Tab-separated table of C-alpha atoms in Angstrom:
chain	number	residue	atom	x	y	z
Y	195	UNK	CA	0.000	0.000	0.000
Y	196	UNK	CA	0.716	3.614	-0.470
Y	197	UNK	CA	3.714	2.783	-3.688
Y	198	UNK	CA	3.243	5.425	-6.595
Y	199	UNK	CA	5.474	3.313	-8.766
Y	200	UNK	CA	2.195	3.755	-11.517
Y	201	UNK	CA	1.382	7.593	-11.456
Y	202	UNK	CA	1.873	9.115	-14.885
Y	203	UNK	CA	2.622	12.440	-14.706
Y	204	UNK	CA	3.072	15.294	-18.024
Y	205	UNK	CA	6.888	15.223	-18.895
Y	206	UNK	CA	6.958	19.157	-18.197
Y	207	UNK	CA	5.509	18.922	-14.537
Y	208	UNK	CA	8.495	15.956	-13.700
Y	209	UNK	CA	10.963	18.274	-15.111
Y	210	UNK	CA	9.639	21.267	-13.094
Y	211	UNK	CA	9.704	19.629	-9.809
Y	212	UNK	CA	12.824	18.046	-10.755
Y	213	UNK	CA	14.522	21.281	-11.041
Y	214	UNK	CA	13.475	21.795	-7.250
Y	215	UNK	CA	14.509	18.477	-5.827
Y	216	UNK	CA	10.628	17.231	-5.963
Y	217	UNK	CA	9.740	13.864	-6.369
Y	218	UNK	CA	7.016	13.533	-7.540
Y	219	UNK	CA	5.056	10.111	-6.022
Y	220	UNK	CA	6.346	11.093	-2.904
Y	221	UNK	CA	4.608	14.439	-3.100
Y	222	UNK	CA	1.062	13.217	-4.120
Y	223	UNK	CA	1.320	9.458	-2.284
Y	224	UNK	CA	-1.925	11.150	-0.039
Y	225	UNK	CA	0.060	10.838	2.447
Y	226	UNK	CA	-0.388	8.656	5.829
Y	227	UNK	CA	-4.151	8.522	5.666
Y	228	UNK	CA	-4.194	7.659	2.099
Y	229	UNK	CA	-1.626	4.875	3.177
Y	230	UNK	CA	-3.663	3.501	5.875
Y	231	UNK	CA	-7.038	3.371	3.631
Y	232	UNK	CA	-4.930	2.123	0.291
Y	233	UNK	CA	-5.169	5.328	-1.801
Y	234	UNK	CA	-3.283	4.429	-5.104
Y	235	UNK	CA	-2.261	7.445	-7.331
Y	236	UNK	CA	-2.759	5.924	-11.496
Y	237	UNK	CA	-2.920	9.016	-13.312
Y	238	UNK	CA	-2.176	12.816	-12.594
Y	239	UNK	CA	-2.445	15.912	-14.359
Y	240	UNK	CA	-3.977	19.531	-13.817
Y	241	UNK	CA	-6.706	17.813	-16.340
Y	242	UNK	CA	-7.834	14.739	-15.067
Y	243	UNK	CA	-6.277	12.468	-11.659
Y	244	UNK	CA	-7.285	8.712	-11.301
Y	245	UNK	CA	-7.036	6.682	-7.876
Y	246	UNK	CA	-8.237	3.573	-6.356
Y	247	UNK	CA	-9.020	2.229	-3.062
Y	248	UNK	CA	-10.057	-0.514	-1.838
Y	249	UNK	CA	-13.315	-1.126	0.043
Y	250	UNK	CA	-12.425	-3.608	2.589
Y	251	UNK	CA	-10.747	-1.651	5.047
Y	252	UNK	CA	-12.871	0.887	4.568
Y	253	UNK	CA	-16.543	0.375	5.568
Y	254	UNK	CA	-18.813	1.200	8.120
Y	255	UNK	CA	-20.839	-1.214	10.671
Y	256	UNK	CA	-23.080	-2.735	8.232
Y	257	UNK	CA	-19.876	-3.625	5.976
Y	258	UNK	CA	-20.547	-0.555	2.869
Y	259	UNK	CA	-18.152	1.483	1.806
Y	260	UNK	CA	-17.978	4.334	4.517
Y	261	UNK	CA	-18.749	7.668	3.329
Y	262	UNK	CA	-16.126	9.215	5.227
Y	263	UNK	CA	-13.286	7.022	2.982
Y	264	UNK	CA	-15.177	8.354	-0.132
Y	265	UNK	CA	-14.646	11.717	0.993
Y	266	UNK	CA	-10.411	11.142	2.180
Y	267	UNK	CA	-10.497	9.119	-1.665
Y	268	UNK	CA	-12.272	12.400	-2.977
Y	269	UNK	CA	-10.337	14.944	-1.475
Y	270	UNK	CA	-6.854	13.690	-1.864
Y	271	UNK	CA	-7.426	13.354	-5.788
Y	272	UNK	CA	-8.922	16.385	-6.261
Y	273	UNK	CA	-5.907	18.225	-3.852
Y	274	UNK	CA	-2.953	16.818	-6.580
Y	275	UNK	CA	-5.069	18.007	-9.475
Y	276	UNK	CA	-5.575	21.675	-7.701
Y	277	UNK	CA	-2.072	21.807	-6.897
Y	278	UNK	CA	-0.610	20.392	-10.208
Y	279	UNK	CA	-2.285	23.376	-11.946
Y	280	UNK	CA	-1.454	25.677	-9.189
Y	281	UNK	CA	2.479	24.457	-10.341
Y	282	UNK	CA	5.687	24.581	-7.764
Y	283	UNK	CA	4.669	27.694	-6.331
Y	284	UNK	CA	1.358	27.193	-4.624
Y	285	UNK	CA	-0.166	25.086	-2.387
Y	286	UNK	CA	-3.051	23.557	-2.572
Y	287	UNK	CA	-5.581	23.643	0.658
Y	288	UNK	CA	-8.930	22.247	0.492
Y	289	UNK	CA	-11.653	24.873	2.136
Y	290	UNK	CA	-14.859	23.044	1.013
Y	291	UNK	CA	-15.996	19.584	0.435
Y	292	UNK	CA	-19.580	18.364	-0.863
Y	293	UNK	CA	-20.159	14.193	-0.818
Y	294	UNK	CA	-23.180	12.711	-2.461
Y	295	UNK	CA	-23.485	8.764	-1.696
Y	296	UNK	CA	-25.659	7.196	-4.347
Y	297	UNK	CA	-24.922	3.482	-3.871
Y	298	UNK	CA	-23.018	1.176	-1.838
Y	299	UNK	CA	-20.258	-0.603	-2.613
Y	300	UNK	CA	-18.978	-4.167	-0.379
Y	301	UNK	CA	-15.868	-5.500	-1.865
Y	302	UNK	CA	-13.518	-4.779	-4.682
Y	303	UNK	CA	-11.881	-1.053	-5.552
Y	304	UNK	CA	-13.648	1.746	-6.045
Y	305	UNK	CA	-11.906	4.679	-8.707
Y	306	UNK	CA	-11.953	8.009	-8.786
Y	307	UNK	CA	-11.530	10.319	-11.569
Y	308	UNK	CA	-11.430	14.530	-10.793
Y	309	UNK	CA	-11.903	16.628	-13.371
Y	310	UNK	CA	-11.697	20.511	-13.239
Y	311	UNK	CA	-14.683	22.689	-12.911
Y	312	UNK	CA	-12.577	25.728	-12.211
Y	313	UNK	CA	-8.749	26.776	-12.331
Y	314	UNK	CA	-8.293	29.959	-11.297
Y	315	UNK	CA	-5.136	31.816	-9.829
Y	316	UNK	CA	-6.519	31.821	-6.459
Y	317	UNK	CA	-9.205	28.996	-6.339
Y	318	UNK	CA	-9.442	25.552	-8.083
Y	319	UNK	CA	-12.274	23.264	-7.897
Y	320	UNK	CA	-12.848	19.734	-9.098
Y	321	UNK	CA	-15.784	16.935	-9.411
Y	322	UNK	CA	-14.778	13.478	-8.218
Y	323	UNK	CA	-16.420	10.520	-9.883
Y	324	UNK	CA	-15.828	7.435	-7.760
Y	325	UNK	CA	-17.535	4.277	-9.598
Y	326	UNK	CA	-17.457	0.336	-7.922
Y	327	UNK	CA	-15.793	-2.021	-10.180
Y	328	UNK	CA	-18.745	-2.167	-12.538
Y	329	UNK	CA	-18.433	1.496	-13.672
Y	330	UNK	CA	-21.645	2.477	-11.413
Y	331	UNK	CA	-21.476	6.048	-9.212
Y	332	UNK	CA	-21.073	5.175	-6.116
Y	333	UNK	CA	-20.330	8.852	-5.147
Y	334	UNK	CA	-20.500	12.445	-6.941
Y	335	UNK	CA	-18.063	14.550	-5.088
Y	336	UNK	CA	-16.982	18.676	-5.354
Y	337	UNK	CA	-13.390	20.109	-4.052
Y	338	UNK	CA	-12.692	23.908	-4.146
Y	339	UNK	CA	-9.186	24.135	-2.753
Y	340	UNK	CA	-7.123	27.736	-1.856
Y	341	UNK	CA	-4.247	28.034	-3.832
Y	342	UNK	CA	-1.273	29.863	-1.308
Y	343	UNK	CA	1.577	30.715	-2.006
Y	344	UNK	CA	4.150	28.179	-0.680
Y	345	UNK	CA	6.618	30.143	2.531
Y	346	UNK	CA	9.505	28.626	3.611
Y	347	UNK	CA	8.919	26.141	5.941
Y	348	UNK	CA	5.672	25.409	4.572
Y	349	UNK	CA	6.799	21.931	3.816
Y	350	UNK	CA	4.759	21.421	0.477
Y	351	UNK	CA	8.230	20.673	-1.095
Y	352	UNK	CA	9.910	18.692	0.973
């Protein structure tokens, strides 16, 4: 759990980060929680991330898919595609999250695909798709994330 080996990124965002000592995987691997809950980066771009996770592991008493894991699966994909189009200099920081659960899912991985629906210099916001194994919505998500400028010390490169 939690290896990037599989994340496609554009040529000219490797060579960016590059140039600042960035790698890449590390930087969008979601991180501890998305470790723990089996978060797997495919695809990334400013135009469209992929992920997976896996359901079991992540359900709630009556053995579903929890909502709250939709919403970690949600948020971490559409964080990497706001901060891939806010580039080297900005962080991303989410600052509103909507869920909507429209089916349940018991076993196998769920995927989620964000997509912009708005890339600005300040704000970015994305819709999450994440469909069960048969390509049905399981959950219709919405990320607006604050673009900052990165301060030392920040930590968003390291």
């Amino acid at each position: 759990m939690g290896e990037q080996q599989h994340v496609r990124f554009p040529q000219e965002v490797v060579d960016e980060y590059a140039a600042l000592g960035v790698d890449l995987p590390a930087l969008f691997s979601a991180g501890h929680l998305g470790d723990r809950m089996g978060v797997q980066i495919l695809e990334a771009s400013a135009e469209k991330v992929v992920g997976t996770m896996p359901v079991e592991g992540n359900t709630q008493p009556y053995g579903l898919l929890h909502g709250g894991a939709s919403a970690v699966l949600a948020e971490t994909l559409g964080s990497v595609g706001a901060m891939l189009h806010g580039g080297s200099s900005k962080m991303a920081v989410g600052v509103d999250l909507n869920c909507t659960h429209h089916r349940g899912a018991r076993s196998g991985l769920v995927t989620g695909v964000a997509t912009p629906l708005h890339r600005g210099r300040s704000t970015a916001t994305y819709e999450i798709v994440i469909s069960d194994e048969e390509g049905r919505r399981v959950c219709s998500a919405r990320l607006t994330c604050m673009l900052r400028d990165v301060s030392p010390g920040d930590g968003a490169a390291a």
